[in-house]
Amino acid sequence: MSAVILDGKKLAAEKETILKEKVSALRARGVIPGLSVVLVGEDPASVIYVRSKEKACERLGIRSLARRLPADISQTELEKELRALASNPEVHGILLQLPLPRGLDADAAIACIPPEKDVDGFTDLSAGRLANGMAGFRPCTPVGILELIRMSGVPMDGKHAVVVGRSTIVGKPCAMMLLEENCTVTLCHSHTRNLAEMTRQADILVAATGRAHLITEDMIKPGAVVIDAGIAHLDGHLTGDVEPEGGRRAAGYLSPVPGGAGPMTIAALMMNTVEAAERFENV
Ligand code: NDP
């Protein structure tokens, strides 16, 4: 048996088709959805991420109002820029690309983004709303992860989901979102004792550590849905948290790296942006 591959590229393309229609409907009403990605400095990886987000905007007809700010910008100036975007009616979504250059306070900067424009779901308010089970924007990578699980067709209700990684941008919100779907959730991290014993119980396994091939065949329950959100480099190749050959043998469904959670993260950002524009215009 070989796992069904959960093709994130294909799913992202399907989501884009739906979003294009929604953007057309908004434009017909005179509303152009606008996303402002704010990049401070020129961190090479961030430049690539920002470019791919801008390209997605171009494909969908979303207005990209990117802000490129110098690495030596002061905290006061950065917050002023973010507040200006917060009050700009052409901007429906704001994303502050992290990490920020040293010396800048990311938490204080993110706090300048109002929840209705927080399409990255990173503000304290959005995180609190998720924790309290209230409506709000959810972080993009977990949104993409849940879409990949839905793609498998395996119902989440009542399943045991194990998430490996507890960061505030991937693991922790993903665990809470799986809880919202009525999964029984176990959240693992670097202090977890006997990780394999935990992961082997997972009907749904989400790996988000960035440790290449941490999850091996013997750690996967046969037939499980396995979502690999990790991005790592091994022997000059891009790879994920799951050892791919063993993963394919053991899992029932497996998202690949690359081509799984990555494209779905961008698609989720576009989904959140279109939703922000629709809510702003009361559509
Ligand atoms: P972080 O480094 O912030 O968190 C990693 C988490 O993994 C931590 O909670 C850590 O535990 C846990 N961990 C590390 N080693 C082990 C181990 N041996 N066993 C169990 N748990 C372990 O990373 P992020 O959450 O930001 O990102 C996770 C991965 O997802 C990365 O590879 C990143 O590149 C990728 N990513 C992919 C995105 C995409 O678009 N596809 C977007 C965002 C991230 P502890 O808390 O105890 O330190």
PDB file of N, CA, C and O and ligand atoms in Angstrom, residues 141 164-167 169-170 189-191 195 208-211 214 229-231 261-262 265, ligand 1:
ATOM      1  N   THR A 141      -0.859  28.983   7.870  1.00  0.00           N
ATOM      2  CA  THR A 141      -0.352  27.617   7.704  1.00  0.00           C
ATOM      3  C   THR A 141      -1.321  26.592   8.311  1.00  0.00           C
ATOM      4  O   THR A 141      -1.669  25.603   7.637  1.00  0.00           O
ATOM      5  N   VAL A 164       2.959  17.767  16.224  1.00  0.00           N
ATOM      6  CA  VAL A 164       4.329  17.838  16.749  1.00  0.00           C
ATOM      7  C   VAL A 164       4.872  19.220  16.420  1.00  0.00           C
ATOM      8  O   VAL A 164       5.038  19.570  15.248  1.00  0.00           O
ATOM      9  N   GLY A 165       5.131  20.018  17.450  1.00  0.00           N
ATOM     10  CA  GLY A 165       5.538  21.425  17.289  1.00  0.00           C
ATOM     11  C   GLY A 165       4.477  22.304  17.932  1.00  0.00           C
ATOM     12  O   GLY A 165       3.282  22.070  17.735  1.00  0.00           O
ATOM     13  N   ARG A 166       4.913  23.295  18.740  1.00  0.00           N
ATOM     14  CA  ARG A 166       3.947  24.112  19.508  1.00  0.00           C
ATOM     15  C   ARG A 166       4.185  25.609  19.314  1.00  0.00           C
ATOM     16  O   ARG A 166       3.933  26.396  20.225  1.00  0.00           O
ATOM     17  N   SER A 167       4.707  26.005  18.153  1.00  0.00           N
ATOM     18  CA  SER A 167       4.940  27.435  17.928  1.00  0.00           C
ATOM     19  C   SER A 167       3.609  28.174  17.841  1.00  0.00           C
ATOM     20  O   SER A 167       2.560  27.565  17.580  1.00  0.00           O
ATOM     21  N   ILE A 169       2.793  30.201  15.567  1.00  0.00           N
ATOM     22  CA  ILE A 169       2.316  30.396  14.189  1.00  0.00           C
ATOM     23  C   ILE A 169       1.850  29.102  13.522  1.00  0.00           C
ATOM     24  O   ILE A 169       1.063  29.146  12.589  1.00  0.00           O
ATOM     25  N   VAL A 170       2.312  27.961  13.992  1.00  0.00           N
ATOM     26  CA  VAL A 170       1.879  26.711  13.349  1.00  0.00           C
ATOM     27  C   VAL A 170       1.266  25.730  14.373  1.00  0.00           C
ATOM     28  O   VAL A 170       0.058  25.500  14.381  1.00  0.00           O
ATOM     29  N   HIS A 189       6.171  18.358  21.672  1.00  0.00           N
ATOM     30  CA  HIS A 189       7.238  19.352  21.489  1.00  0.00           C
ATOM     31  C   HIS A 189       8.567  18.706  21.866  1.00  0.00           C
ATOM     32  O   HIS A 189       8.617  17.485  22.089  1.00  0.00           O
ATOM     33  N   SER A 190       9.601  19.526  21.981  1.00  0.00           N
ATOM     34  CA  SER A 190      10.935  18.937  22.173  1.00  0.00           C
ATOM     35  C   SER A 190      11.121  18.309  23.548  1.00  0.00           C
ATOM     36  O   SER A 190      12.071  17.565  23.760  1.00  0.00           O
ATOM     37  N   HIS A 191      10.228  18.586  24.491  1.00  0.00           N
ATOM     38  CA  HIS A 191      10.340  17.968  25.818  1.00  0.00           C
ATOM     39  C   HIS A 191       9.463  16.720  25.951  1.00  0.00           C
ATOM     40  O   HIS A 191       9.424  16.103  27.012  1.00  0.00           O
ATOM     41  N   LEU A 195       8.355  10.344  21.894  1.00  0.00           N
ATOM     42  CA  LEU A 195       7.544  10.934  20.820  1.00  0.00           C
ATOM     43  C   LEU A 195       6.877   9.864  19.961  1.00  0.00           C
ATOM     44  O   LEU A 195       5.696   9.981  19.601  1.00  0.00           O
ATOM     45  N   ALA A 208       5.276  19.691  12.467  1.00  0.00           N
ATOM     46  CA  ALA A 208       5.665  21.094  12.215  1.00  0.00           C
ATOM     47  C   ALA A 208       6.834  21.470  13.116  1.00  0.00           C
ATOM     48  O   ALA A 208       6.705  22.270  14.023  1.00  0.00           O
ATOM     49  N   THR A 209       7.982  20.829  12.841  1.00  0.00           N
ATOM     50  CA  THR A 209       9.156  21.122  13.669  1.00  0.00           C
ATOM     51  C   THR A 209      10.312  21.731  12.879  1.00  0.00           C
ATOM     52  O   THR A 209      11.135  22.434  13.437  1.00  0.00           O
ATOM     53  N   GLY A 210      10.406  21.412  11.597  1.00  0.00           N
ATOM     54  CA  GLY A 210      11.575  21.843  10.828  1.00  0.00           C
ATOM     55  C   GLY A 210      12.782  20.937  11.053  1.00  0.00           C
ATOM     56  O   GLY A 210      13.890  21.264  10.634  1.00  0.00           O
ATOM     57  N   ARG A 211      12.569  19.791  11.713  1.00  0.00           N
ATOM     58  CA  ARG A 211      13.659  18.811  11.910  1.00  0.00           C
ATOM     59  C   ARG A 211      13.526  17.755  10.804  1.00  0.00           C
ATOM     60  O   ARG A 211      12.582  16.942  10.833  1.00  0.00           O
ATOM     61  N   LEU A 214      12.358  13.763  11.000  1.00  0.00           N
ATOM     62  CA  LEU A 214      12.137  13.393  12.411  1.00  0.00           C
ATOM     63  C   LEU A 214      11.137  12.235  12.507  1.00  0.00           C
ATOM     64  O   LEU A 214      11.246  11.354  13.346  1.00  0.00           O
ATOM     65  N   ALA A 229       4.256  19.847   7.638  1.00  0.00           N
ATOM     66  CA  ALA A 229       4.385  21.302   7.455  1.00  0.00           C
ATOM     67  C   ALA A 229       5.842  21.748   7.551  1.00  0.00           C
ATOM     68  O   ALA A 229       6.146  22.920   7.358  1.00  0.00           O
ATOM     69  N   GLY A 230       6.731  20.815   7.845  1.00  0.00           N
ATOM     70  CA  GLY A 230       8.138  21.181   8.045  1.00  0.00           C
ATOM     71  C   GLY A 230       8.824  21.598   6.755  1.00  0.00           C
ATOM     72  O   GLY A 230       8.479  21.124   5.675  1.00  0.00           O
ATOM     73  N   ILE A 231       9.763  22.499   6.898  1.00  0.00           N
ATOM     74  CA  ILE A 231      10.624  22.867   5.765  1.00  0.00           C
ATOM     75  C   ILE A 231      12.056  22.775   6.279  1.00  0.00           C
ATOM     76  O   ILE A 231      12.420  23.435   7.249  1.00  0.00           O
ATOM     77  N   ALA A 261       1.946  21.750   2.289  1.00  0.00           N
ATOM     78  CA  ALA A 261       1.524  22.867   3.150  1.00  0.00           C
ATOM     79  C   ALA A 261       2.001  24.225   2.616  1.00  0.00           C
ATOM     80  O   ALA A 261       1.347  25.245   2.862  1.00  0.00           O
ATOM     81  N   GLY A 262       3.104  24.249   1.889  1.00  0.00           N
ATOM     82  CA  GLY A 262       3.640  25.526   1.379  1.00  0.00           C
ATOM     83  C   GLY A 262       2.650  26.271   0.488  1.00  0.00           C
ATOM     84  O   GLY A 262       2.222  27.388   0.821  1.00  0.00           O
ATOM     85  N   THR A 265      -0.431  27.451   2.284  1.00  0.00           N
ATOM     86  CA  THR A 265      -0.283  28.599   3.181  1.00  0.00           C
ATOM     87  C   THR A 265      -0.578  29.892   2.416  1.00  0.00           C
ATOM     88  O   THR A 265      -1.299  30.772   2.903  1.00  0.00           O
TER      89      THR A 265
HETATM   90  P1  NDP B   1       9.623  26.769  15.472  1.00  0.00           P
HETATM   91  O1  NDP B   1      11.104  26.547  15.408  1.00  0.00           O
HETATM   92  O2  NDP B   1       9.093  28.029  16.042  1.00  0.00           O
HETATM   93  O3  NDP B   1       8.976  25.576  16.321  1.00  0.00           O
HETATM   94  C1  NDP B   1       9.396  24.274  16.162  1.00  0.00           C
HETATM   95  C2  NDP B   1       8.633  23.400  17.129  1.00  0.00           C
HETATM   96  O4  NDP B   1       9.081  22.062  16.961  1.00  0.00           O
HETATM   97  C3  NDP B   1       8.851  23.747  18.593  1.00  0.00           C
HETATM   98  O5  NDP B   1       7.622  23.740  19.285  1.00  0.00           O
HETATM   99  C4  NDP B   1       9.787  22.667  19.099  1.00  0.00           C
HETATM  100  O6  NDP B   1       9.602  22.332  20.458  1.00  0.00           O
HETATM  101  C5  NDP B   1       9.383  21.508  18.224  1.00  0.00           C
HETATM  102  N1  NDP B   1      10.474  20.544  18.084  1.00  0.00           N
HETATM  103  C6  NDP B   1      11.729  20.773  17.666  1.00  0.00           C
HETATM  104  N2  NDP B   1      12.442  19.645  17.685  1.00  0.00           N
HETATM  105  C7  NDP B   1      11.630  18.668  18.118  1.00  0.00           C
HETATM  106  C8  NDP B   1      11.787  17.279  18.360  1.00  0.00           C
HETATM  107  N3  NDP B   1      12.952  16.666  18.164  1.00  0.00           N
HETATM  108  N4  NDP B   1      10.732  16.581  18.802  1.00  0.00           N
HETATM  109  C9  NDP B   1       9.541  17.196  19.029  1.00  0.00           C
HETATM  110  N5  NDP B   1       9.328  18.511  18.809  1.00  0.00           N
HETATM  111  C10 NDP B   1      10.368  19.230  18.367  1.00  0.00           C
HETATM  112  O7  NDP B   1       9.112  26.536  14.019  1.00  0.00           O
HETATM  113  P2  NDP B   1       7.719  26.978  13.303  1.00  0.00           P
HETATM  114  O8  NDP B   1       6.578  26.443  14.072  1.00  0.00           O
HETATM  115  O9  NDP B   1       7.782  28.390  12.957  1.00  0.00           O
HETATM  116  O10 NDP B   1       7.850  26.152  11.973  1.00  0.00           O
HETATM  117  C11 NDP B   1       7.847  24.743  11.981  1.00  0.00           C
HETATM  118  C12 NDP B   1       8.209  24.238  10.605  1.00  0.00           C
HETATM  119  O11 NDP B   1       7.184  24.661   9.717  1.00  0.00           O
HETATM  120  C13 NDP B   1       9.506  24.833  10.056  1.00  0.00           C
HETATM  121  O12 NDP B   1      10.146  23.874   9.269  1.00  0.00           O
HETATM  122  C14 NDP B   1       9.042  25.974   9.196  1.00  0.00           C
HETATM  123  O13 NDP B   1       9.960  26.262   8.166  1.00  0.00           O
HETATM  124  C15 NDP B   1       7.759  25.405   8.657  1.00  0.00           C
HETATM  125  N6  NDP B   1       6.809  26.419   8.231  1.00  0.00           N
HETATM  126  C16 NDP B   1       6.245  26.244   7.021  1.00  0.00           C
HETATM  127  C17 NDP B   1       5.391  27.183   6.522  1.00  0.00           C
HETATM  128  C18 NDP B   1       4.837  26.985   5.169  1.00  0.00           C
HETATM  129  O14 NDP B   1       4.430  27.938   4.537  1.00  0.00           O
HETATM  130  N7  NDP B   1       4.790  25.746   4.679  1.00  0.00           N
HETATM  131  C19 NDP B   1       5.035  28.388   7.261  1.00  0.00           C
HETATM  132  C20 NDP B   1       5.589  28.431   8.597  1.00  0.00           C
HETATM  133  C21 NDP B   1       6.465  27.471   9.027  1.00  0.00           C
HETATM  134  P3  NDP B   1       9.888  23.372  21.647  1.00  0.00           P
HETATM  135  O15 NDP B   1       8.724  24.329  21.665  1.00  0.00           O
HETATM  136  O16 NDP B   1       9.949  22.524  22.868  1.00  0.00           O
HETATM  137  O17 NDP B   1      11.188  24.046  21.324  1.00  0.00           O
END
